[in-house]
CSV table of C-alpha atoms in Angstrom, one decimal:
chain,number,residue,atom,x,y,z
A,1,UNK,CA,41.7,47.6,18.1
A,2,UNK,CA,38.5,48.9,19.7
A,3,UNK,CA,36.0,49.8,16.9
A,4,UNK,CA,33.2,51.2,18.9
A,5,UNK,CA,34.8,53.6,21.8
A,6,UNK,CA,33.3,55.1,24.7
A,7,UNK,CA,36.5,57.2,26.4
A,8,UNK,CA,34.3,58.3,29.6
A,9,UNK,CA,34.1,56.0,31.7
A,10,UNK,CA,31.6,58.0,34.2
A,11,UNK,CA,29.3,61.0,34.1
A,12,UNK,CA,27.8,62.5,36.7
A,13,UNK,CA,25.0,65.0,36.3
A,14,UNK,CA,22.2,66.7,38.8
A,15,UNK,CA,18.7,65.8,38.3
A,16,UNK,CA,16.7,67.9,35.7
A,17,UNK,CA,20.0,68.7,33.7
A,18,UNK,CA,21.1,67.1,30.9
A,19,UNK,CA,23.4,64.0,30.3
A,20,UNK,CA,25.4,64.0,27.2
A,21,UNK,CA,27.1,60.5,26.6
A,22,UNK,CA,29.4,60.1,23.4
A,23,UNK,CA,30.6,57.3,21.3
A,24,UNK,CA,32.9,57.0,18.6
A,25,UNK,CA,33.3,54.9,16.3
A,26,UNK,CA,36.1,53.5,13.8
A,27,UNK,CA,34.7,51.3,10.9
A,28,UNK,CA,33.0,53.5,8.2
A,29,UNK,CA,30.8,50.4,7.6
A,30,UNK,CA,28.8,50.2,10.3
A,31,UNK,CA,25.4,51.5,9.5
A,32,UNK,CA,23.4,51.0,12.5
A,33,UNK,CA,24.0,52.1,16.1
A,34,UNK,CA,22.5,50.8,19.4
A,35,UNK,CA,22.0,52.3,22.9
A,36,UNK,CA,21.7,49.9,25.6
A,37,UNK,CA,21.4,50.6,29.2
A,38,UNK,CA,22.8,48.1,32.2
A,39,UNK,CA,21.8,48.4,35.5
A,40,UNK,CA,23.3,45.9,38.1
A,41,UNK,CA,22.8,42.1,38.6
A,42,UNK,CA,20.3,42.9,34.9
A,43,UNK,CA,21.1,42.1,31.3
A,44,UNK,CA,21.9,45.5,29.1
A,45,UNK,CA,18.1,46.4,27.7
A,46,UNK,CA,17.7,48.3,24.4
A,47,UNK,CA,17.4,52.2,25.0
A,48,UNK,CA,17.4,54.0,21.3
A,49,UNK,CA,18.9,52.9,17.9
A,50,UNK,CA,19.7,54.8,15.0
A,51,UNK,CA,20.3,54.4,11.2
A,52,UNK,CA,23.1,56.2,9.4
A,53,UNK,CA,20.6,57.4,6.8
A,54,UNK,CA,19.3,59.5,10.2
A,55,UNK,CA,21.3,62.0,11.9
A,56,UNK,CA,18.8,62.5,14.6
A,57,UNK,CA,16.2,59.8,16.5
A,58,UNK,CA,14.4,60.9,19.1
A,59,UNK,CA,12.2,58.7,21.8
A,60,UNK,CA,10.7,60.6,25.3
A,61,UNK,CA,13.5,62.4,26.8
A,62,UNK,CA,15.8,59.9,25.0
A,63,UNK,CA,17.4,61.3,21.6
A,64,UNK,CA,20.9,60.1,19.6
A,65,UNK,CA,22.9,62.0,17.4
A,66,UNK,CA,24.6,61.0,14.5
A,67,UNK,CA,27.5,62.7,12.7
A,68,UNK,CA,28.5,60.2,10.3
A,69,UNK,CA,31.9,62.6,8.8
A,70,UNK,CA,32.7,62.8,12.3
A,71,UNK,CA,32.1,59.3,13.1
A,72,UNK,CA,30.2,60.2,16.4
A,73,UNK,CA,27.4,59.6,18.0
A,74,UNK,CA,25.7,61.0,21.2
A,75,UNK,CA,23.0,59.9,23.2
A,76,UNK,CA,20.9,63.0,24.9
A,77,UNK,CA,18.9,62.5,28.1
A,78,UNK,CA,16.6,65.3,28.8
A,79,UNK,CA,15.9,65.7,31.6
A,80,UNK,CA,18.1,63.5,33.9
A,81,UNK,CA,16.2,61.3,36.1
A,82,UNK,CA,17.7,59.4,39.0
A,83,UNK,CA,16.4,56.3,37.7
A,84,UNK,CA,18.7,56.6,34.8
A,85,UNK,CA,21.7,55.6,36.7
A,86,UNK,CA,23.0,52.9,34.9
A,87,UNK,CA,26.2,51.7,32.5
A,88,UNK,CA,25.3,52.9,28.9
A,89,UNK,CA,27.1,51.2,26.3
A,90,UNK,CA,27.4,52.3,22.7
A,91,UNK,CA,27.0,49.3,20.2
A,92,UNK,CA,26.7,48.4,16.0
A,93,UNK,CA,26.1,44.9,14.2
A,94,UNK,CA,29.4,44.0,12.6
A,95,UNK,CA,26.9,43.4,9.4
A,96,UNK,CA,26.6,41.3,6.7
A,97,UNK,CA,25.8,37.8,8.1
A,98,UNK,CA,27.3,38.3,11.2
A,99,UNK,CA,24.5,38.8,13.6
A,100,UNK,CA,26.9,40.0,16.7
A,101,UNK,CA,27.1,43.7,18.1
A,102,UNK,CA,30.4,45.4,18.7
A,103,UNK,CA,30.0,47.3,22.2
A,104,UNK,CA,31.4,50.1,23.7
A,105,UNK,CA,33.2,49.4,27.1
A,106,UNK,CA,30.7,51.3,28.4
A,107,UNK,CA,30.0,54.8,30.6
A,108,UNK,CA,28.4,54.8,34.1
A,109,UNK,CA,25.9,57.6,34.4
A,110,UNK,CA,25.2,58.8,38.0
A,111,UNK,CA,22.2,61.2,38.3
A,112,UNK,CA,22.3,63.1,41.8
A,113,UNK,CA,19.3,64.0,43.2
B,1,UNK,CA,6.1,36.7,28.0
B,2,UNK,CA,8.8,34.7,29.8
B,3,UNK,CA,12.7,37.0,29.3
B,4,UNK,CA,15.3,35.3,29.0
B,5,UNK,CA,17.0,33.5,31.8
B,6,UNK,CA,20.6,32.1,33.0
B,7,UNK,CA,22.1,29.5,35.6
B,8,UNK,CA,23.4,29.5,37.5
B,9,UNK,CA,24.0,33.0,38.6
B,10,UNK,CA,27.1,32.7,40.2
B,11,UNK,CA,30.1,30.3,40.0
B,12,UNK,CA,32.8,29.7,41.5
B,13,UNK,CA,35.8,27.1,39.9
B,14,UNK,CA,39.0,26.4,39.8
B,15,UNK,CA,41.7,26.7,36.9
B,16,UNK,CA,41.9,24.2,35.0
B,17,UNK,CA,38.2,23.1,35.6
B,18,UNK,CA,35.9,23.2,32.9
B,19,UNK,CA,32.3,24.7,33.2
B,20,UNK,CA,28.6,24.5,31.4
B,21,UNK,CA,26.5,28.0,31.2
B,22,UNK,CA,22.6,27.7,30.5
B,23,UNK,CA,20.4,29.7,28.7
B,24,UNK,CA,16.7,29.9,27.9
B,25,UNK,CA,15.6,32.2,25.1
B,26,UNK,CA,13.0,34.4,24.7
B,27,UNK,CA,9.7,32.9,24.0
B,28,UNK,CA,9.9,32.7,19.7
B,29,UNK,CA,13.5,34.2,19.4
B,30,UNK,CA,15.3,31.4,17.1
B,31,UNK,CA,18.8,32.5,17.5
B,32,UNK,CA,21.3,32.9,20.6
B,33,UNK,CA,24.3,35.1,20.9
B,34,UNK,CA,26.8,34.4,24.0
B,35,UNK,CA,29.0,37.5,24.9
B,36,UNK,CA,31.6,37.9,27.8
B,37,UNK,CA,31.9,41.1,29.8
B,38,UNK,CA,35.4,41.6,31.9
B,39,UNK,CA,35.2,43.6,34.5
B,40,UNK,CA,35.4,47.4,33.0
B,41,UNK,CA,34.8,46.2,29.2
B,42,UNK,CA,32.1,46.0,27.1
B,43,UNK,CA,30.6,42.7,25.9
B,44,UNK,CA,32.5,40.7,23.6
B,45,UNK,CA,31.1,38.4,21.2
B,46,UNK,CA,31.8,34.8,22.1
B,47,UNK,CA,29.9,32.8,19.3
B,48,UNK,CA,26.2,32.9,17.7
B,49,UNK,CA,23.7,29.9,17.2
B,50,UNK,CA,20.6,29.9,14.9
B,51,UNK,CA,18.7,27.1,14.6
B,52,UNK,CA,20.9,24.5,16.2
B,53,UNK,CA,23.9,25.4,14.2
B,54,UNK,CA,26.8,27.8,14.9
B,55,UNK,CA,26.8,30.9,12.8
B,56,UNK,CA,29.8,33.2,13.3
B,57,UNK,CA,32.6,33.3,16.5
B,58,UNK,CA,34.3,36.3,17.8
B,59,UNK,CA,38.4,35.7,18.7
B,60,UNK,CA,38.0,33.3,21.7
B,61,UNK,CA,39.7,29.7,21.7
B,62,UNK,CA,38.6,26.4,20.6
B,63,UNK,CA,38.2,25.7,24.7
B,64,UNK,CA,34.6,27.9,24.5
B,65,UNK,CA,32.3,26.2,22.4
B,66,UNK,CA,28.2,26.0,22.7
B,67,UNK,CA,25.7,24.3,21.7
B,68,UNK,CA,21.4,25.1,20.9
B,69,UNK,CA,18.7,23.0,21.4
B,70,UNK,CA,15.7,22.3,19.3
B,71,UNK,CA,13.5,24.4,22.0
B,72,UNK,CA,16.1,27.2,21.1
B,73,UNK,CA,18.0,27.0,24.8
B,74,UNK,CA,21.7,27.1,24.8
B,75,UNK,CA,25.2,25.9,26.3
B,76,UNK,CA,27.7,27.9,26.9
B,77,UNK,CA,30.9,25.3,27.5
B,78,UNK,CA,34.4,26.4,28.4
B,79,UNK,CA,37.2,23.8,29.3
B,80,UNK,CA,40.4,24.4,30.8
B,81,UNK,CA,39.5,27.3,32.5
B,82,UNK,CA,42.1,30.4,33.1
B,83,UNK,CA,42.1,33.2,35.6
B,84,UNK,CA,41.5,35.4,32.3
B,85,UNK,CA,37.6,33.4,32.1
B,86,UNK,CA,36.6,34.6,35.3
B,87,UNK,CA,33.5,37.5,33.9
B,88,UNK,CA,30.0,38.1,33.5
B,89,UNK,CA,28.6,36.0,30.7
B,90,UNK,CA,25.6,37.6,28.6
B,91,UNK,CA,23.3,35.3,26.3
B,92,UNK,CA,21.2,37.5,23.8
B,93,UNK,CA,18.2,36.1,22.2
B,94,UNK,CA,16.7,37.5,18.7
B,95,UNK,CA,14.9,36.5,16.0
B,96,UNK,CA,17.0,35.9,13.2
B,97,UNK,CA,20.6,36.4,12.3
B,98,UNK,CA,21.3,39.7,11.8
B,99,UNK,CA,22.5,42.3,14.6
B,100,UNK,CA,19.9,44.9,13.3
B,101,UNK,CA,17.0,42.7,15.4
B,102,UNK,CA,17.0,43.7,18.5
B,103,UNK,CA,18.7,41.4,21.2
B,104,UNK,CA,17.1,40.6,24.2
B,105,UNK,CA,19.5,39.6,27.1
B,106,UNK,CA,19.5,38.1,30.2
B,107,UNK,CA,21.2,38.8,33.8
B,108,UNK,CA,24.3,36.7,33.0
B,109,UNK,CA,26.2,34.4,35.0
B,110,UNK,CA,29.1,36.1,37.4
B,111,UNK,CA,31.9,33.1,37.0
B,112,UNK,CA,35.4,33.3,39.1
B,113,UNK,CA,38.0,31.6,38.4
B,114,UNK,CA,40.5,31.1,41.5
């Protein structure tokens, strides 16, 4: 049973526009969410995080969106640069003592020039 | 700042073989995470070490099992190896245990199981 869920598995968008990526998630007690980006033959790098006391984070052109009675979150690119082509992947901590992240499977964002 | 590194990069084995993973952590990061990423999935957790000693395991068989070093580098060991093994494997180093510190990951080791 996937608790973090990422049901596009690609996105395509011109340069300049916007990329919208979305994430959903299933356990009410996460309380921490993760952005990380993966380009190929590289580890996934951390993008943006955000806490569920926010509903809104914003870094550069890079902001996430929280709607926690919704249990969604979005990740905002503005604007879309070729260079963020990449596999973005949605993640939380399981919490408590647990130190591991719960990942999305993941959608690949193509930027077109 | 050295990032942290994996080896090999690729692999290639057979089933049935059994295979050791390497990892060197991030320069002061005290615990290592080991995920495996199937081809279209996300990472999944494999198991966690901080400060030598196992601290929490995702759903994956008694065959994977790790270990850490004093220096903080780590093992990844997996016996008996299926056709299901064959992924990218991800270690992730932090400091400290919890998931809210960010994890720092290296490029991961492609292994194939034929």
């Amino acid at each position: 049973d996937q608790q973090v869920k990422q049901n596009s598995p690609s996105l395509s968008v011109q340069e300049g526009r916007i990329s919208i990526l979305n994430c959903d998630y299933t356990n009410s007690m996460f309380d921490y969410f993760l952005w990380y980006k993966k380009y190929p033959a590289e580890g996934p790098t951390f993008l943006i995080s955000i806490s569920s006391i926010k509903d809104k984070n914003e870094d550069g052109r890079f902001t996430v969106f929280l709607n926690k009675s919704a249990k969604h979150l979005s990740l905002h690119i503005v604007p879309s640069q070729p260079g963020d082509s990449a596999v973005y992947f949605c993640a939380a901590p399981e919490g408590g003592s647990q130190g591991n992240l719960i990942f999305g499977k993941g959608t690949k964002l193509s930027v077109k020039p | 700042e050295t990032g942290v590194t994996q080896s090999p990069t690729h692999l290639i084995k057979t089933r049935g073989q059994q295979v050791t993973l390497r990892c060197s952590s991030q320069s002061g990061h005290n615990t290592v995470s080991w995920y495996q990423q199937a081809l279209g999935q996300g990472p999944q957790f494999i198991f966690q070490y901080y400060r030598e000693e196992e601290n929490g395991r995702g759903n994956f068989p008694p065959r994977f099992s790790g270990l850490q070093f004093p220096n903080y580098s780590s093992e990844l060991n997996v016996n008996a190896l299926e056709l299901d093994d064959s992924a990218l494997y991800l270690c992730a180093s932090s400091w400290g245990l919890t998931g809210y510190n960010e994890q720092f990951f290296g490029p991961g080791t492609r292994l194939t199981v034929l």
